[in-house]
Tab-separated table of C-alpha atoms in Angstrom:
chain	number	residue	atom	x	y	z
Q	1	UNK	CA	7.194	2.068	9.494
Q	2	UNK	CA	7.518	4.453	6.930
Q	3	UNK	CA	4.501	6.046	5.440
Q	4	UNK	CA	3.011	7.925	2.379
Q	5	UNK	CA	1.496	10.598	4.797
Q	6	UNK	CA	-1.915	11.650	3.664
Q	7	UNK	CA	-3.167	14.800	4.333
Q	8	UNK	CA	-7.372	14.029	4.050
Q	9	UNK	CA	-6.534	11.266	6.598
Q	10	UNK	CA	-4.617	13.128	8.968
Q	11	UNK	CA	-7.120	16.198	8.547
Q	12	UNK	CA	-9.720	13.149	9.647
Q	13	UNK	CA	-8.210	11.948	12.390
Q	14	UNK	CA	-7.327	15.333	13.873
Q	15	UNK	CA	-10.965	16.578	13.536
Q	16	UNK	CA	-12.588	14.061	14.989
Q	17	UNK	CA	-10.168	14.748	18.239
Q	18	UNK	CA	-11.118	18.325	17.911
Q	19	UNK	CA	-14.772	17.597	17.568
Q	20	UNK	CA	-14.705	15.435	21.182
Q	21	UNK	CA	-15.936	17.386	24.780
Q	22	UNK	CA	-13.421	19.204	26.386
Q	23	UNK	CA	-11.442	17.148	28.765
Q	24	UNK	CA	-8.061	17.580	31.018
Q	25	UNK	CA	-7.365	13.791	30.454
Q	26	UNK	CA	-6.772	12.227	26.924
Q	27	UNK	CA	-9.769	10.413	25.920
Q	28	UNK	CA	-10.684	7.333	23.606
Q	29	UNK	CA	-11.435	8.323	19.625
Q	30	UNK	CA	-14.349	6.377	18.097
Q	31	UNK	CA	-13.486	5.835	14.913
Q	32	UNK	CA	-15.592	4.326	11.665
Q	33	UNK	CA	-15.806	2.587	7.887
Q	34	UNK	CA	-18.340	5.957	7.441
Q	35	UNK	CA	-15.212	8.308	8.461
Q	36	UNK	CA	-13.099	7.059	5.803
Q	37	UNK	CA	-15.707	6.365	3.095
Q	38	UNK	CA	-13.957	6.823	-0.304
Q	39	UNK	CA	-10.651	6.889	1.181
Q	40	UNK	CA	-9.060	4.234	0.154
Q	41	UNK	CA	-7.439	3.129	3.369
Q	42	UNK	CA	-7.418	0.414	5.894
Q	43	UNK	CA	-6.849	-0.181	9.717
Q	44	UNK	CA	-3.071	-0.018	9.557
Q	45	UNK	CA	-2.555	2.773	7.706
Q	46	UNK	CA	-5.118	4.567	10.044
Q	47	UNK	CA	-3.141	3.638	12.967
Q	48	UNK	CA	0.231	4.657	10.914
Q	49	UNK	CA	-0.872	7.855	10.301
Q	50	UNK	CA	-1.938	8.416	14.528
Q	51	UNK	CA	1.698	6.563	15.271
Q	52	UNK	CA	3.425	9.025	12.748
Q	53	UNK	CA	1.407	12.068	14.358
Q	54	UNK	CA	2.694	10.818	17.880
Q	55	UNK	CA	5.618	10.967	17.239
Q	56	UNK	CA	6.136	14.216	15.751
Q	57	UNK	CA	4.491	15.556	18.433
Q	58	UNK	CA	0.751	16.436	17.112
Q	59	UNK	CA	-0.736	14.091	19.460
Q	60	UNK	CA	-0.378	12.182	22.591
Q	61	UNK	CA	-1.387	8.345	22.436
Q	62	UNK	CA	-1.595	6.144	24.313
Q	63	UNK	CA	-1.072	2.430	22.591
Q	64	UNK	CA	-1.356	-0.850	23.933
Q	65	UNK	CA	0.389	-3.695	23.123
Q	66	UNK	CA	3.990	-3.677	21.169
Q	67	UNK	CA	3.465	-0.375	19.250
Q	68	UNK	CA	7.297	0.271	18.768
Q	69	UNK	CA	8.164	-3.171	17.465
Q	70	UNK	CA	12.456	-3.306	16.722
Q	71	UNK	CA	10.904	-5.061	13.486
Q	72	UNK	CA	8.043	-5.124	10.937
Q	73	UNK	CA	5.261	-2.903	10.980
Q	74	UNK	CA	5.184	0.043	13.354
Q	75	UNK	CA	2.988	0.131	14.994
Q	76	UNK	CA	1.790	-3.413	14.822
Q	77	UNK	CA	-1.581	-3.925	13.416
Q	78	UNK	CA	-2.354	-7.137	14.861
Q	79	UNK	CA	-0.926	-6.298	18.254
Q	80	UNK	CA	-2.049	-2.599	18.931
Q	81	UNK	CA	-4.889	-0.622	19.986
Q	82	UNK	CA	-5.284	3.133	20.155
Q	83	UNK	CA	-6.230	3.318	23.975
Q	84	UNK	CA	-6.426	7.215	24.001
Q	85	UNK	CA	-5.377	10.195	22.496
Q	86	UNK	CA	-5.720	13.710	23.319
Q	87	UNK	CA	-4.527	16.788	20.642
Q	88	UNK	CA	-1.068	18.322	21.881
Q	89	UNK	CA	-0.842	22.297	21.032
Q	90	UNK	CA	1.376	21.764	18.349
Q	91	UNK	CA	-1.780	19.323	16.894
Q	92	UNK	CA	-4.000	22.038	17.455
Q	93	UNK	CA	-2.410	24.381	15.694
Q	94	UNK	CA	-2.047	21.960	12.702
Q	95	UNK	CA	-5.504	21.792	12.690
Q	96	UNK	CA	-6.281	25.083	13.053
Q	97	UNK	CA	-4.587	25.817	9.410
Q	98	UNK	CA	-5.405	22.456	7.673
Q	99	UNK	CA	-9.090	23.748	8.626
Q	100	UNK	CA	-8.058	27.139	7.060
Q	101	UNK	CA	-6.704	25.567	3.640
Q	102	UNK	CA	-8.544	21.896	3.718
Q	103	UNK	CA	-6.856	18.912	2.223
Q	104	UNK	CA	-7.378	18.811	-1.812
Q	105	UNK	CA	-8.713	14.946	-1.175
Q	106	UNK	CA	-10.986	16.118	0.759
Q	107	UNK	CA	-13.435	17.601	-2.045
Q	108	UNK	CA	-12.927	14.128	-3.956
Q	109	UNK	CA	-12.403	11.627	-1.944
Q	110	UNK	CA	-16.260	9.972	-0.943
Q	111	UNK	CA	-16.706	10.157	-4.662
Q	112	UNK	CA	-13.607	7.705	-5.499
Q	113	UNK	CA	-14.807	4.983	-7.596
Q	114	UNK	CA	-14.275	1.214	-5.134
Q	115	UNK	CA	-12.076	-1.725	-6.788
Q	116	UNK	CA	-13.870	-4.711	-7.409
Q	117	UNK	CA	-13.303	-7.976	-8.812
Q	118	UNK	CA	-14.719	-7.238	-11.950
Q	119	UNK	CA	-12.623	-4.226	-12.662
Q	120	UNK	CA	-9.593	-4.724	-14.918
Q	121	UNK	CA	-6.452	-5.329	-13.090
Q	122	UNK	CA	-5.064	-2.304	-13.988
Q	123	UNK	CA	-7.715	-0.017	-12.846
Q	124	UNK	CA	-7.466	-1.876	-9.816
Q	125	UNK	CA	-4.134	-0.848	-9.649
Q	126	UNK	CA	-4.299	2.456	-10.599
Q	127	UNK	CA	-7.140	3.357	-8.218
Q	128	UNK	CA	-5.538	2.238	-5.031
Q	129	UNK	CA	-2.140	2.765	-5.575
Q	130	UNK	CA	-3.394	6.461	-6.415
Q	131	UNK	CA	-2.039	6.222	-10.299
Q	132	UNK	CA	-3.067	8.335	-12.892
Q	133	UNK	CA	-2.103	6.838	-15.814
Q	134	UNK	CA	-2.437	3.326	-17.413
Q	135	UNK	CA	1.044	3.304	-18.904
Q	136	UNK	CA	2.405	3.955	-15.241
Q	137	UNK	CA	0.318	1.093	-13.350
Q	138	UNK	CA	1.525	-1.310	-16.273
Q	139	UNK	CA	5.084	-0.500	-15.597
Q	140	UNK	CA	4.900	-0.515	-11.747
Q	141	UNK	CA	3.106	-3.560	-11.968
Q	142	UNK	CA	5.665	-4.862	-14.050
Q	143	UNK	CA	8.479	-4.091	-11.747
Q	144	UNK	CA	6.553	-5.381	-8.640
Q	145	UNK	CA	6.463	-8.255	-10.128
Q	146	UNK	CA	9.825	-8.369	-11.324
Q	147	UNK	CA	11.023	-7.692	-7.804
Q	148	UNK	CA	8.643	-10.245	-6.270
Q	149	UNK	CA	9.914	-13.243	-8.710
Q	150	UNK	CA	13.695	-12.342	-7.937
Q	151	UNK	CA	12.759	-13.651	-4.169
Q	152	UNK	CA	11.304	-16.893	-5.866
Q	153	UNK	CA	12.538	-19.947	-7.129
Q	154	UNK	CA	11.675	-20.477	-11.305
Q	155	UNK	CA	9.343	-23.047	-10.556
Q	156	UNK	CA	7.104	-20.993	-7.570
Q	157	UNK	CA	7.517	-17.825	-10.557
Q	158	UNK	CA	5.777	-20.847	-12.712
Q	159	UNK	CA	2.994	-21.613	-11.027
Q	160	UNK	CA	1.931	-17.763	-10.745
Q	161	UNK	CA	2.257	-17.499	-14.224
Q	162	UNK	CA	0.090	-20.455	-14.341
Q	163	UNK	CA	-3.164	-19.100	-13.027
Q	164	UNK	CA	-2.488	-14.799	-14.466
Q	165	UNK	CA	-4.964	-15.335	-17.426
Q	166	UNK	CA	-7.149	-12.513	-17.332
Q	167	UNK	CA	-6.459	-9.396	-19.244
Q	168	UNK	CA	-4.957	-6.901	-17.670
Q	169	UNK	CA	-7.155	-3.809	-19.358
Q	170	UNK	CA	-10.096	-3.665	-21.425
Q	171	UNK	CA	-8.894	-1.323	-24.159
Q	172	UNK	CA	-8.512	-0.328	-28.116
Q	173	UNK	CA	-4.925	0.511	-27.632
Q	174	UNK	CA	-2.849	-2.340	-28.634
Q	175	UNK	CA	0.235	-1.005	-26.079
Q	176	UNK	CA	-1.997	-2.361	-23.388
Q	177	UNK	CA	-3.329	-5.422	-24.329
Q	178	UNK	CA	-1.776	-8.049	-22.345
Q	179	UNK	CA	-2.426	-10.915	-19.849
Q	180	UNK	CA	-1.617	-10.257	-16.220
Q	181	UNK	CA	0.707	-13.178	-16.711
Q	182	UNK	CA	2.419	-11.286	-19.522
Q	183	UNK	CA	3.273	-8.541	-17.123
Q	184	UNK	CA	4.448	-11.471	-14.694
Q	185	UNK	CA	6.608	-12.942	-17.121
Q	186	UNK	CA	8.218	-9.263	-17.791
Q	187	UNK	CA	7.847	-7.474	-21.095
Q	188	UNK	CA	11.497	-6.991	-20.864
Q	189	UNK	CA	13.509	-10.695	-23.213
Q	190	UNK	CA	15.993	-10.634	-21.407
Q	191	UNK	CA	14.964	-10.014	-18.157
Q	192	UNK	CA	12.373	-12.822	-19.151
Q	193	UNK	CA	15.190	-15.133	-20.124
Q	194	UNK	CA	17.409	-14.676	-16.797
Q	195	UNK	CA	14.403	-15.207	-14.836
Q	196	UNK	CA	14.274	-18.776	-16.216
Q	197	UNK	CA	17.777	-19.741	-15.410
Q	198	UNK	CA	18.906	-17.940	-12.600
Q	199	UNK	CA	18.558	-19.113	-8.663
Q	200	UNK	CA	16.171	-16.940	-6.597
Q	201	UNK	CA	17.759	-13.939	-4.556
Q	202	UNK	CA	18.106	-12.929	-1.192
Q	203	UNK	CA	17.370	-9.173	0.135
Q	204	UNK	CA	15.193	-7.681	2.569
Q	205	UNK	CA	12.014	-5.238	2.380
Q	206	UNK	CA	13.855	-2.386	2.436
Q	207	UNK	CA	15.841	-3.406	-0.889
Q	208	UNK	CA	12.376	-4.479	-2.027
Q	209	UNK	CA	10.972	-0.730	-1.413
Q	210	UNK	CA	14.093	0.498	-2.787
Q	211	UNK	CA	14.150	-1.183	-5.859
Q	212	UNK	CA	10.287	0.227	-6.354
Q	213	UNK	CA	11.032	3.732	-6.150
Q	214	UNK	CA	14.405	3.787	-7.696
Q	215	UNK	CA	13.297	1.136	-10.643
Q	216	UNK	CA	9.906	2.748	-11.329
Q	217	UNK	CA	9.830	6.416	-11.590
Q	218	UNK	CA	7.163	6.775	-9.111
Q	219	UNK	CA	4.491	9.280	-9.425
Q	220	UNK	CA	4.324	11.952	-7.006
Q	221	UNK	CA	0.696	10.995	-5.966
Q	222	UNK	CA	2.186	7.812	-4.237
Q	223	UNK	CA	4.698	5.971	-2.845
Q	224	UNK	CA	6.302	2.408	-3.224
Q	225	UNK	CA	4.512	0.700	0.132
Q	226	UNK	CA	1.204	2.083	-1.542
Q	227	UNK	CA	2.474	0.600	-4.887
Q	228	UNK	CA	3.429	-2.377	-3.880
Q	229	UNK	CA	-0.096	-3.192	-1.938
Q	230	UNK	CA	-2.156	-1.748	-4.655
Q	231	UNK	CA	-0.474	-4.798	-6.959
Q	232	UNK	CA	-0.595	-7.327	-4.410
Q	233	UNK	CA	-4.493	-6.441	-4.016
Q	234	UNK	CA	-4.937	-6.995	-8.035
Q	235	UNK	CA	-2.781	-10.022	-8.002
Q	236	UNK	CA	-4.489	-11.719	-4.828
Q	237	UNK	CA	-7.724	-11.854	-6.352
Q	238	UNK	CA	-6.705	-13.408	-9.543
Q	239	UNK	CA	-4.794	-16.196	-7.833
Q	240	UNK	CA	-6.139	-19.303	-5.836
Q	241	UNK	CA	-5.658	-19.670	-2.006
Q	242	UNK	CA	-2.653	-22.423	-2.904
Q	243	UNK	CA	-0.640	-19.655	-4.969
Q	244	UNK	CA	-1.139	-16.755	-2.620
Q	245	UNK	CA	0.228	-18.776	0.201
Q	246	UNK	CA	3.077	-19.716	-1.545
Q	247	UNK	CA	4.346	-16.643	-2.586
Q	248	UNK	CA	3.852	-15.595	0.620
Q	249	UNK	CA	6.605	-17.702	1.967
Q	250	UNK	CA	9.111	-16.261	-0.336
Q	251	UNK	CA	8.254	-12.143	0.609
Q	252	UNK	CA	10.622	-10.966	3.449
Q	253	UNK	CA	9.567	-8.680	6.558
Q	254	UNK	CA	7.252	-5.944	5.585
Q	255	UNK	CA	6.474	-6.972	2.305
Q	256	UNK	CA	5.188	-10.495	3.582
Q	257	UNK	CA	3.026	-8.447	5.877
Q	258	UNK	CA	1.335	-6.007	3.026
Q	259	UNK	CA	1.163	-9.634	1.076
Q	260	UNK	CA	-0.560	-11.033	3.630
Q	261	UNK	CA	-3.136	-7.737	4.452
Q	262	UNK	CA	-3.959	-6.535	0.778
């Protein structure tokens, strides 16, 4: 699976394998929530970040169940455990200079303010999809959306639009002041108008990624799987348990996955 590789998490993971005893075999890594307070991150990114390490050689794992899936997720959160794990030279020597120049995130990260349901949407998204600026979460939000409702048929689109009532920023400046489900229903007339008329689509999650980063201008602080779950986060909690299992139906491979997680 591909990943937005971050270096505070990686600098994490590899010191806690520094910081075990000395040992000729690879050994278990207790990991938790207090290692990765203000990070922003969940189980499968953790265990992203150790498969991406593995395989380029920083580490040696050991993972059970189906860690190198053909499809979906790799390794699969549902189906894999970190068994044991031991630092290869080449991970040693990583460590060695991250612990020489420290991560950035590192000096900021416990302090990162936590999403909650009574922050505006945008905030929500802006803080976990690591997005600086209002203007950019409104029109990444916008063309999540977008990409999400070209899956869906007009009357599923509907019923979303239905229940997106709540503002989507507290704020002075009139730019912002919309409804979720004005952002849903695209800002764009046209695209607004072909939405309403035209049968849903058919591509995969890699068009769906692809359209994100190509459509939106991404930021360099992120990336469009971090995007993309950031939104579905927001949008989760403003829908009820009927919507969020319908859409569901209509997201292909990964996507339906980060759906289902966020």
């Amino acid at each position: 699976m591909a990943i937005e590789l971050k270096e505070d998490l990686a600098y994490i993971l590899l010191k806690k394998m520094s910081d075990r005893p000395d040992s000729s075999e690879p050994l278990p890594l207790s990991l938790t929530a207090a290692d990765f307070v203000g990070r922003n991150t969940d189980r499968t990114e953790i265990l992203a970040h150790l498969d991406y390490m593995n395989q380029k050689g920083y580490i040696k794992a050991d993972f059970s169940g189906d860690a190198y899936a053909d499809s979906g997720p790799n390794p699969l959160p549902d189906n894999v455990e970190l068994q044991s794990v031991e630092l290869t030279p080449s991970g040693q020597d990583l460590f060695k200079r991250m612990s020489e120049n420290p991560p950035e995130g590192l000096q900021s990260g416990p302090s990162t303010p936590i999403a909650t349901k009574d922050m505006d949407f945008l905030k929500k998204v802006m803080l976990k999809g690591h997005i600086s600026d209002i203007y950019d979460a409104r029109d990444l939000t916008e063309i999540v959306f977008r990409t999400m409702r070209d899956l869906m048929t007009t009357e599923a689109a509907g019923n979303v639009a239905s229940e997106l009532h709540t503002s989507a920023v507290d704020t002075d400046k009139k730019a912002a002041q919309e409804e979720v489900a004005d952002l849903w229903k695209d800002s764009n007339p046209l695209v607004r108008f072909l939405s309403q008329i035209r049968p849903k689509l058919k591509f995969d999650d890699k068009t769906f990624f692809f359209r994100i980063e190509k459509e939106g201008g991404l930021p360099k602080t992120t990336g469009p799987q971090t995007v993309v779950k950031a939104v579905f986060s927001a949008t989760k909690e403003e829908l009820s348990n009927e919507r969020v299992a319908e859409i569901a139906e209509f997201m292909p491979g990964e996507v339906r996955t980060l759906w289902e997680e966020a």
